[in-house]
């Protein structure tokens, strides 16, 4: 039983989807999984285990930001034996090519966080990347579902609000597709413990154009993303 999750051994599957919002974890469990059971409510960070197409899958909220995501990723892997972790969340688009509701798979995660600089004594800028097998599977799954998916690097930011929006323009010039807040921690910790990790995101807003998804559009977009994540996890 870990400090922040508090589940008993055997209650969490080897395959875990990780939305940031615990209520989104509840929505995923109730909408997509068969016989879903809640295994934790510690600190209001909900987690569920059920079955998708007959395969056991867990959904664990991870909170907002890399410090929170790092805690849940670490405990899922080291305390409960999770081996496949797929973040499903929202992002803000930085490039003109992306539209609201588009699905993005993050091949790598640039970051302004100091977490990895501290990890490597300030000597190395570690480049956190997705598991290639999961990434390739997600692309194939999306194609099979007829859902366009954009693959490329994203930014995992420490701060939701920024005083330097001009940096987003520079990042877009270097091919960064979108910004979110958790992926760099997920990729780093999974790599450290030889687990597989992937981030799949829905564009919920566009930073440059000031656009945002409406409630119905958001649910439709998230449904496509979650189904890709689930099929990828059990492939």
Backbone as a ProteinNet text record, in pm:
[ID]
protein_1_A
[PRIMARY]
XXXXXXXXXXXXXXXXXXXXXXXXXXXXXXXXXXXXXXXXXXXXXXXXXXXXXXXXXXXXXXXXXXXXXXXXXXXXXXXXXXXXXXXXXXXXXXXXXXXXXXXXXXXXXXXXXXXXXXXXXXXXXXXXXXXXXXXXXXXXXXXXXXXXXXXXXXXXXXXXXXXXXXXXXXXXXXXXXXXXXXXXXXXXXXXXXXXXXXXXXXXXXXXXXXXXXXXXXXXXXXXXXXXXXXXXXXX
[TERTIARY]
85.5	0	88.5	80.9	167.4	107	191.1	149.5	38.4	50.6	-41.1	-154.2	-140.8	-247.1	-326.9	-258.6	-327.4	-403.3	-380.5	-449	-380	-453.5	-394.6	-324.3	-226.9	-160.9	-262.4	-247.8	-338.7	-458.4	-478.3	-594.5	-568.2	-442.2	-406.5	-347.6	-394.7	-351.1	-211.4	-148.5	-18.9	-32.5	-152.1	-179.3	-260.6	-209.3	-274.1	-286.9	-408.2	-428.3	-420.1	-358.2	-333.4	-383	-509.1	-553.6	-508.9	-493.5	-456.5	-571.5	-690	-808.7	-869.3	-883.6	-943.7	-1088.1	-1160.9	-1298.1	-1300.5	-1195	-1185	-1154.1	-1077.1	-1052.7	-1185	-1268.7	-1400.5	-1486.2	-1483.9	-1560.1	-1511.9	-1380.6	-1326.1	-1369.5	-1357.2	-1393.3	-1540.8	-1627.3	-1771.7	-1818.2	-1746.9	-1789.2	-1734.8	-1612.8	-1544.9	-1517.7	-1500.4	-1457.3	-1576.1	-1563	-1661.1	-1624.7	-1726.1	-1709.6	-1600.1	-1597.8	-1494.7	-1516.3	-1406.6	-1409.6	-1310.3	-1353	-1264.9	-1172.9	-1042.1	-946.9	-881.2	-900.1	-844	-922.9	-933.2	-986.1	-892.7	-770.2	-674.8	-651.8	-665.3	-648.8	-741.8	-848.6	-942.1	-889.9	-774.1	-715.2	-763	-871.7	-942.8	-869	-881.7	-826.8	-924.8	-932.8	-1028.8	-962	-1011.1	-969.5	-1094	-1090.7	-1198.9	-1142.5	-1229	-1183.6	-1222.6	-1129.4	-1154.7	-1132.9	-1238.4	-1233.2	-1177.4	-1217.4	-1179.4	-1044.6	-970.6	-836.9	-842.4	-776.4	-777.3	-695.2	-757.2	-693.8	-730.7	-635.7	-662.2	-659.7	-727.8	-727.2	-697.3	-586.3	-542.6	-521.8	-594.7	-568.5	-428.8	-363.3	-224.3	-204.4	-310.9	-296.3	-237.2	-219	-170.2	-24.5	57.1	197	287.8	416.8	513.2	540	544.6	564.5	456.6	330.1	222.2	227.7	245	251.9	367.4	479.3	596.2	565.8	490.8	456	373.9	270.1	181.3	248.6	328.1	402.1	496.7	572.4	669.4	600	492	424.7	355.2	295.7	231.9	332.1	452.1	553	620.2	668.5	752	672	550	470	366.3	320.6	209.5	241.3	361.8	403	344.6	301	252.7	366.9	339.6	443.2	411.8	285.1	244.3	161.3	211.2	143.4	119.6	-6.6	-42.3	-116.1	-53.6	-120.2	-221.2	-342.9	-447.2	-493.1	-472.5	-504.2	-529.6	-530.2	-554.6	-426.1	-423.3	-304.5	-346.7	-257.9	-276	-186.6	-245.5	-168.6	-81	39.3	131.9	151.1	114.1	137.2	6.6	18.1	-99.6	-162.5	-83.7	-133.6	-237.2	-230.4	-323.3	-454.4	-562	-694.7	-754.1	-855.7	-924.3	-979.1	-959.6	-1008	-910.6	-801.8	-701	-637.1	-592.7	-525.2	-375.2	-296.7	-150.8	-87.5	12.6	94.5	234.4	281.6	407.2	525.9	607.8	726.9	834.4	835.2	929.5	873.3	938.4	884	993.8	999.4	1085.4	1025.2	1107	1053.8	1136.2	1069.1	1139.7	1160	1122	1135.8	1281.9	1315.5	1449.7	1459.2	1351	1352.7	1463.1	1478.2	1581.4	1720.1	1728.9	1860.9	1916.2	1829.1	1871.1	1907.5	1828.8	1851.3	1990.2	2037	2166.9	2270.5	2255.1	2352.1	2379.2	2281.4	2296.9	2393	2437	2539.6	2482.3	2357.5	2299.7	2155.7	2118.4	1978.8	1918.1	1864.3	1805.7	1685.5	1671.7	1562.3	1459.8	1351	1250	1170.3	1161.2	1091.1	993	898.9	799.2	860	793.9	828.6	788.5	883.4	856.8	748.7	750	649.3	508.9	489.5	358.1	320.2	417.5	390.9	349	422.1	387.7	249.4	219.7	88.6	-22.8	-1.4	-103.2	-131.2	-27.8	-46.1	-126.9	-94.5	-168.3	-313.3	-333.5	-469.5	-552.2	-493.1	-564	-600.5	-507.4	-534.3	-648.2	-648.1	-753.7	-889.8	-890.3	-1015.6	-1055	-969.6	-998.9	-982.7	-901.6	-878.5	-741	-734.1	-603.4	-528.6	-398.3	-317.3	-187.1	-146.8	-23.5	83.3	198.6	309	420.1	470.4	581	611.7	710.6	747.7	652.5	640.8	557.7	641	582.4	644.6	567.8	640.3	583.2	627	534.4	566.3	542.8	625.7	606.5	491.8	472.2	371.5	259.6	135.2	20.8	11.9	32.7	32.6	176.6	202.7	340.1	348.2	460.9	489.1	569	600.7	681.5	612.4	496.5	429.4	510.7	606.9	691.6	774.8	803.6	879.4	801.6	670.1	589.1	610.3	626.2	653.3	787.6	886.7	1018.3	1011.6	939.4	925.8	854.9	752.2	682.4	776.1	866.5	964	1053.7	1071.2	1155.9	1073.8	949	868.2	788	787.5	706.8	559.8	480	341.3	248.4	268	168.2	232	157.7	206.4	108.7	161.4	87.1	179.5	155.4	230.4	282.6	272	307.7	401.9	408.9	469.5	616.9	694.7	838.7	866.1	788.5	804.6	765.2	654.3	609.4	715.4	768.4	866.7	995.8	1039.4	1165.3	1156.9	1052.4	1041.4	1016	936.6	915.1	1046.6	1128	1257.2	1347.5	1347.4	1432.9	1400.5	1272.4	1229.3	1193.1	1236.4	1218.7	1071.6	985.8	844.2	820.4	703.9	668.3	572.6	595.6	510.1	482.6	364.3	322.8	226.7	229.3	133.6	49.6	-82.6	-177	-267.7	-281.7	-349.9	-455.4	-554.8	-652.6	-627	-626.1	-609.9	-739.3	-732.6	-851.6	-855.5	-739.9	-736.3	-616	-621	-511.1	-450.5	-323.3	-258.1	-253.8	-216.2	-200.1	-332.9	-432.2	-558.1	-661.1	-632.5	-723.8	-853	-851.3	-970.8	-978.3	-1100.9	-1122	-1236.8	-1224.4	-1333	-1452.9	-1572.3	-1692.9	-1709	-1804.6	-1821.5	-1848.5	-1939.5	-1972.1	-1854.8	-1789.8	-1673.2	-1561.1	-1545.5	-1441.3	-1466.1	-1590.8	-1620.8	-1598.5	-1638.9	-1619.6	-1470.9	-1393.1	-1249.6	-1181.5	-1220.1	-1159.5	-1197.2	-1317.4	-1357.9	-1264.6	-1233.5	-1141.3	-1004.8	-955.3	-824.2	-822.8	-925.1	-929.5	-937	-1017.3	-1026.8	-895	-822.1	-689.2	-596.7	-602.4	-519	-548.6	-675.7	-715	-673.2	-699.7	-660.7	-509.6	-437.1	-290.7	-240.4	-303.8	-259.4	-273.4	-376.6	-401.1	-343.9	-287.2	-236.4	-116.5
-119.9	0	124.2	204.8	322.1	440.6	539.7	656	734.8	759.6	851.2	782.2	652.1	578.8	493.7	420	347.3	224.8	175.8	54.9	-69	-177.9	-306	-367.5	-452.9	-523.2	-604.1	-600.2	-673.1	-593.1	-473.6	-393.2	-307.4	-290	-204.7	-290.9	-268.7	-347.3	-303.6	-386.9	-351.7	-241.2	-224.2	-121.5	-10.8	112.3	222.8	344.2	398.4	529.3	634.9	748.1	851	988	1019.7	1158.3	1240.2	1369.2	1452	1469.9	1495.7	1526	1396.8	1384.8	1264.2	1243.2	1350.9	1334.7	1284.8	1316.3	1257.8	1108.8	1070.7	927.6	856.9	919.7	862.8	851.8	955	954.2	843.5	827	721.4	585	563.2	433.6	402.3	500.7	477.7	468.5	534.9	540.9	424.9	381.8	288.4	150.6	141.3	14.5	-67.7	-198.4	-290.1	-322.7	-326.7	-367.3	-287.6	-157.8	-73.1	-61	-74.2	-63.4	43.9	132.3	236.4	176.7	188.7	132.9	239.2	367.1	470.7	600.6	668.4	804.4	892.6	846.7	920.9	1058.9	1162.1	1301.7	1339.2	1262.7	1289.8	1253.6	1183.6	1145.9	1005.3	998.2	873.5	778.3	648.2	544.3	429.5	369	262.7	150.5	29.8	-82.6	-151	-179.6	-251.1	-325.6	-352	-424.6	-349	-346.7	-292.5	-405.5	-444.2	-554.9	-681	-702	-821.6	-816.7	-708.6	-696.2	-599	-633.9	-549.9	-423.2	-309.5	-177.7	-92	-14.1	82.5	224.3	313.1	455.9	530	603.9	671.6	820	904.2	1046.8	1076.8	1174.6	1205.7	1347.2	1428.4	1566	1654.7	1780.7	1879.9	1913.8	1905.1	1941.7	1822.3	1843	1734	1681.3	1762.8	1705.9	1604.7	1636.9	1544.2	1421.5	1442.1	1329.4	1236.4	1292.9	1211.2	1118.3	1167	1084.2	963.6	988.6	878.6	782.8	835.7	747.8	657.8	715.3	638.4	528.6	562.2	462.7	355.7	393.5	293.5	189	234.5	143.1	63.8	134.2	68.1	-5.2	39.9	-22	-120.6	-98	-179.2	-252.4	-238.3	-316	-273.1	-147.8	-98.8	-100.4	-147.2	-158.1	-75.3	-41.5	40	155.5	278.5	396.9	494.7	529.4	619.5	740.2	856.1	979.1	1017.3	1047.8	1099.3	1232.2	1338	1469	1571.6	1696.9	1808	1887.5	1966	2048.9	2175.6	2272.9	2396.2	2394	2410	2404.8	2529.2	2506.3	2616.8	2642.3	2546.9	2558.4	2585.3	2653.3	2685.9	2562.5	2455.1	2334.2	2259.6	2273.5	2203.8	2279.9	2202.2	2258.6	2204.9	2273.1	2226.5	2086.5	1999	1862.1	1765.1	1814.4	1725.4	1639.8	1521.3	1430.5	1434.3	1444.9	1455.3	1341.7	1277.1	1179.4	1237.4	1243.7	1312.5	1217.9	1239.7	1157.7	1192.7	1318.2	1363.3	1482.6	1517.6	1623.2	1718.6	1834.8	1941.3	1995	2057.9	2109.4	2224.9	2314.3	2420.6	2384.8	2261.3	2216.9	2189.3	2208.8	2176.1	2033.2	1956.7	1823.8	1735.5	1733.5	1648.2	1708.9	1840.2	1901.8	1864.8	1864.5	1821.5	1673.4	1593.6	1449.1	1417.2	1499.4	1475.6	1580.8	1634.3	1727.5	1849.9	1889.9	2008.4	1991.3	1869.1	1844.9	1803	1751.9	1697.6	1746.7	1787	1815.8	1688	1606.1	1478.1	1500.5	1419.1	1432.8	1322	1346.6	1243.1	1210.7	1081.8	1041.6	928.8	911.5	805.8	670.2	565.9	431.4	416.8	375.6	372.3	269.8	155	53.8	105	173.8	230.6	338.6	421.2	528.5	472.2	374	313.5	248.2	181.2	118.3	223.2	333.2	439	495.7	514	564.6	464.6	336.1	232.8	224.1	232.4	227.6	344.7	464.4	583	568.3	515.4	496.3	397.2	289.7	190	245.3	345.2	407.1	523.6	557.2	670.7	804.4	807.4	930.6	987.1	1105.4	1165.5	1189.1	1164.7	1187	1253	1354.6	1427.3	1386.1	1344.4	1298.2	1402.1	1434.7	1529.2	1563.1	1650.3	1688.8	1792	1788.8	1886.2	1950.1	2047.3	2110.7	2072.6	2024.6	2006.4	2126.4	2214.4	2340.3	2328.5	2396	2400.6	2493.4	2600.9	2701.3	2702.5	2706.4	2714.2	2853.1	2955.4	3093.3	3139.9	3210.7	3251.6	3400.9	3460.7	3599.9	3609.6	3492.5	3491.2	3414.3	3460.3	3390.9	3392.5	3484.7	3489.5	3362.7	3296.2	3172.2	3062.5	3067.2	2969.2	2981.4	3105.3	3124.7	3062.9	3080.7	3023	2870.5	2814.4	2669.1	2615.3	2685.3	2643.2	2645.2	2741.5	2747.9	2623.6	2562.3	2443.3	2313.7	2323.2	2203.6	2156.5	2231.5	2192.7	2215.9	2110.3	2115.5	2182.9	2154.3	2194.3	2197.8	2250.6	2259.4	2191.5	2114.6	2058	2059.4	1976.3	1996.5	1869.6	1753.6	1630.8	1535.5	1542.2	1434	1410.5	1514.8	1496.8	1411.2	1431.7	1350.4	1205.8	1184.8	1049.7	974.8	1036.4	969.8	939.8	1033.7	1016	901.9	901.1	798.7	660.7	655.1	527.3	473.4	559.9	516.4	465	533.3	493.7	352.8	317.3	188.4	88.1	117.2	25.6	-8.4	90.1	76.7	149.4	126.2	189.6	305.6	417.4	533.9	606.6	663.9	742.9	850.5	963	1070.8	1093.6	1084.7	1114	1225.8	1330.7	1451.9	1496.5	1566.7	1635.3	1785.4	1851.6	1997.2	2059.9	2114.1	2174.7	2325.8	2384.2	2527.8	2558.5	2672.2	2713.6	2840.9	2832.6	2943.4	3069	3052.9	3169.7	3232.8	3148.2	3200.5	3228.7	3189.4	3215.6	3137.3	3022.2	2940.2	2833.9	2792	2687.1	2596.7	2468.4	2375	2402.8	2385.8	2387.6	2255.7	2247.4	2128.5	2003.4	2011.5	1894.1	1853.3	1949.9	1921.3	1859.6	1906.9	1853.7	1705.1	1669.2	1529.2	1440.1	1488	1409.9	1390.4	1498	1489.3	1398.3	1406.8	1322.2	1175.5	1150.5	1012.1	946.3	1013.2	958.5	930.3	1024.6	1009.8	891.5	878.9	772.3	636.7	624.8	496.2	458.9	554.8	526.6	480	548.2	510.1	370.4	337.8	205.1	94.8	114.6	12.6	-3.2	106.5	99.4	23.1	47.5	-16.1	-167.1	-217.3	-362.3	-433.2	-359	-420.5	-510.9
0	0	0	-104.8	-114.2	-38.5	-14.4	65.2	-3.1	-133.3	-200.5	-275.2	-300.9	-369.9	-272.4	-188.2	-81.8	-125.4	-247.9	-293.1	-238	-230.6	-193	-313.9	-287.3	-396.3	-476	-608.9	-696.1	-742.6	-686.1	-726.1	-849.3	-885.4	-998.6	-1109.5	-1231.4	-1346.3	-1392.1	-1474.2	-1532.6	-1636.4	-1691.4	-1792.6	-1727.1	-1731.8	-1661.6	-1752.9	-1763.6	-1824.6	-1715.7	-1746.8	-1645.7	-1691.1	-1668.5	-1685.6	-1565.1	-1584.6	-1470.6	-1372.9	-1425.7	-1345.8	-1289.1	-1157.2	-1100.4	-1145.1	-1170.5	-1219.4	-1363.1	-1439.1	-1572.2	-1562.3	-1461.7	-1439.1	-1410	-1330.6	-1299	-1425.7	-1508.1	-1632.7	-1725.9	-1737.3	-1822.8	-1771.7	-1640.8	-1583.1	-1605.1	-1581.9	-1593.1	-1738.2	-1829.5	-1968.8	-2051.9	-2021.6	-2111.1	-2050.1	-1919.7	-1860.5	-1810.5	-1821.9	-1766	-1621.8	-1535.7	-1395.7	-1324.8	-1348.5	-1288	-1136.9	-1062.9	-916.9	-874.3	-785.3	-733.2	-627.1	-646.4	-550	-462.5	-494.9	-409.4	-420.2	-305.3	-299.4	-216.8	-193.4	-111.9	-172.7	-91.5	-133.1	-248.5	-267.5	-375.9	-513.2	-519.9	-647.7	-683.2	-758.5	-779	-872.6	-844.4	-930.5	-942.3	-1061.2	-1088.3	-1167.5	-1149.9	-1233.1	-1288.8	-1417.4	-1484.5	-1603.4	-1701.3	-1819.3	-1946.4	-2039.8	-2173	-2272.9	-2340.1	-2436.3	-2371.1	-2247	-2174	-2106	-2122.3	-2063.5	-1945.8	-1836	-1716.6	-1739.6	-1710.9	-1727.1	-1606.9	-1559.1	-1452.4	-1507.5	-1439.5	-1471.4	-1342.2	-1340.6	-1219	-1244.3	-1170.7	-1176.1	-1125.8	-1188.5	-1151.8	-1101.3	-1104.5	-1060.7	-1168.1	-1134	-1230.1	-1203.3	-1305.5	-1293.4	-1270.7	-1297.2	-1290.2	-1150.1	-1046	-912.8	-875.2	-904.4	-873.8	-963.5	-1094.3	-1187.7	-1154	-1108.9	-1074.5	-957.2	-860.1	-743.9	-787.6	-866.2	-904.6	-1001.7	-1092.9	-1183.9	-1107	-1014.7	-935.8	-854.6	-786.7	-702.2	-785.2	-897.2	-982.3	-1029.8	-1066.2	-1118.6	-1007.9	-904.7	-804.1	-697.2	-667.9	-563.1	-616.9	-741.6	-792.5	-922.4	-973.2	-1088.9	-1221.5	-1232.9	-1362.3	-1463	-1583.4	-1686.1	-1810.5	-1830.2	-1944.1	-1891.8	-1910.7	-1858.2	-1972.4	-1993.3	-2102.6	-2046.4	-2056.7	-2015.2	-2122	-2079.2	-2168.1	-2108.5	-2183.3	-2127.2	-2234.8	-2193.8	-2285.7	-2304	-2410.2	-2436.3	-2507.6	-2504.5	-2579.5	-2702	-2820.1	-2944.5	-2959.4	-3013.6	-3039.7	-3187.9	-3273.1	-3416.2	-3489.8	-3602.9	-3682.3	-3745.6	-3760.2	-3825.5	-3741.5	-3610.1	-3522.3	-3508	-3496.2	-3476.5	-3346.7	-3296.5	-3176.2	-3198.7	-3099.8	-3108.2	-3171.3	-3229.8	-3287.3	-3178.6	-3217	-3125.3	-3154.3	-3047.3	-3056.9	-2978.1	-3036.9	-2964.8	-2949.6	-2825.9	-2796.2	-2808.6	-2912.1	-2930.4	-2828.1	-2785.4	-2683.6	-2610.3	-2498.1	-2413.2	-2368.1	-2432.5	-2382.8	-2253.4	-2170	-2043.6	-1991.2	-1917.4	-1846.8	-1699.5	-1661.8	-1523.5	-1488.8	-1363.1	-1313.7	-1260.6	-1265.9	-1204.6	-1260.9	-1392.5	-1450.5	-1441.3	-1435.1	-1416.3	-1279.3	-1179.6	-1045.9	-1047.7	-1119	-1127.4	-1183	-1277.1	-1339.5	-1299.2	-1176.6	-1118.7	-1205.6	-1285.2	-1368.1	-1484.2	-1509.7	-1611.1	-1745.6	-1745.9	-1867.4	-1880.8	-2001.5	-2032.5	-2090.1	-2000.6	-2040.2	-2131.6	-2235.8	-2331.8	-2310.6	-2239.2	-2212.6	-2339.5	-2373.6	-2495.2	-2465.8	-2556.7	-2546	-2579.4	-2534.2	-2577.1	-2723.6	-2807.5	-2951.1	-2986.2	-2919.5	-2947.9	-2922	-2809.5	-2779.8	-2880.5	-2915.1	-3010.3	-3145.8	-3193	-3321.5	-3315.4	-3204.4	-3188.9	-3188.9	-3119.8	-3114.3	-3252.7	-3331.7	-3468.3	-3550.9	-3537.1	-3610	-3563.3	-3431.1	-3376.4	-3428.5	-3426.7	-3474.8	-3622.1	-3702.4	-3844.9	-3864.2	-3785.2	-3794.8	-3756.8	-3670.3	-3628.3	-3718.4	-3813.3	-3899.5	-3830.5	-3724	-3648.5	-3681.7	-3739.9	-3766.2	-3634.6	-3635.1	-3516.5	-3558.7	-3487.2	-3516.9	-3417.9	-3468.4	-3384.3	-3385.3	-3268.8	-3260.3	-3116.2	-3093.8	-2957.7	-2899	-2766.5	-2695.6	-2584.2	-2517.4	-2401.1	-2275.5	-2174.2	-2040.8	-1957.1	-1926.6	-1859.1	-1709.4	-1631.9	-1487.5	-1448.1	-1524.9	-1490.2	-1593.2	-1545.3	-1636	-1697.7	-1616	-1664.6	-1681.1	-1790.3	-1819.7	-1848.2	-1810.2	-1845.1	-1975	-2034.6	-2156.2	-2268.6	-2313.6	-2424.3	-2552.8	-2563.3	-2682.1	-2698.6	-2585.9	-2593.6	-2664.6	-2656.4	-2728.3	-2879.3	-2927.4	-3069.8	-3108.1	-3022.5	-3050.4	-3050	-2953.8	-2947.2	-3071.4	-3116.8	-3238.1	-3357.5	-3363.3	-3471.9	-3473.7	-3357.3	-3346.1	-3346.5	-3385.7	-3405.7	-3286.7	-3176.2	-3060.4	-3092.8	-3079.4	-3123.1	-3024.5	-2895.2	-2795.8	-2657.6	-2561.8	-2423.9	-2329.6	-2233.8	-2122.2	-2001.6	-1898.3	-1774	-1706.7	-1770.9	-1699.7	-1773	-1904.4	-1982.9	-1955.4	-1930.2	-1908.9	-1786.2	-1680.7	-1559.9	-1586.2	-1655.8	-1688.8	-1767.7	-1872.8	-1957.6	-1882.7	-1801.3	-1728.8	-1628.4	-1548.4	-1443.2	-1504.3	-1610	-1677.3	-1732.5	-1791.2	-1844.9	-1733.8	-1621.9	-1509	-1460.7	-1464.8	-1411.5	-1521.5	-1644.4	-1757.2	-1783.3	-1762.2	-1797.2	-1929.4	-1987.8	-2114.5	-2088.9	-2157.5	-2136	-2266.8	-2274.1	-2389.7	-2343.6	-2412.1	-2386.6	-2511.1	-2495.9	-2603.5	-2554.6	-2635.2	-2590.9	-2691.4	-2639.8	-2723.5	-2714.9	-2829	-2831.4	-2780.4	-2659.7	-2599.3	-2619.4	-2649.1	-2677	-2765.1	-2830.2	-2917.2	-2860.3	-2822.3	-2752.6	-2839.7	-2966.5	-3054.1	-3091.4	-3118.3	-3170.1	-3061.5	-2938.8	-2829.1	-2836.2	-2904	-2920.3	-2811.6	-2778	-2678.2	-2721.6	-2687.9	-2717	-2628.9	-2685.2	-2605.4	-2532.7	-2442.7	-2359.4	-2442.3	-2540.4	-2621	-2708.7	-2769.8	-2854	-2770.9	-2647.3	-2560.1	-2531.5	-2501.3	-2471.5	-2594.1	-2711.1	-2833.3	-2862.3	-2846.8	-2871	-2771.7	-2645.7	-2543.3	-2564.1	-2614.9	-2640.3	-2740.1	-2848.8	-2949	-2888	-2808.8	-2745.9	-2649	-2565.6	-2466.2	-2534.2	-2639.1	-2708.4	-2773.4	-2826.5	-2880.2	-2767.9	-2653.9	-2539.9	-2489.9	-2478.2	-2430.2	-2527.1	-2655.8	-2753.3	-2759.6	-2743.4	-2742.8	-2621.1	-2507.9	-2383.2	-2387.7	-2455.7	-2452.7	-2575.4	-2668.7	-2792.9	-2763.5
[MASK]
+++++++++++++++++++++++++++++++++++++++++++++++++++++++++++++++++++++++++++++++++++++++++++++++++++++++++++++++++++++++++++++++++++++++++++++++++++++++++++++++++++++++++++++++++++++++++++++++++++++++++++++++++++++++++++++++++++++++++++

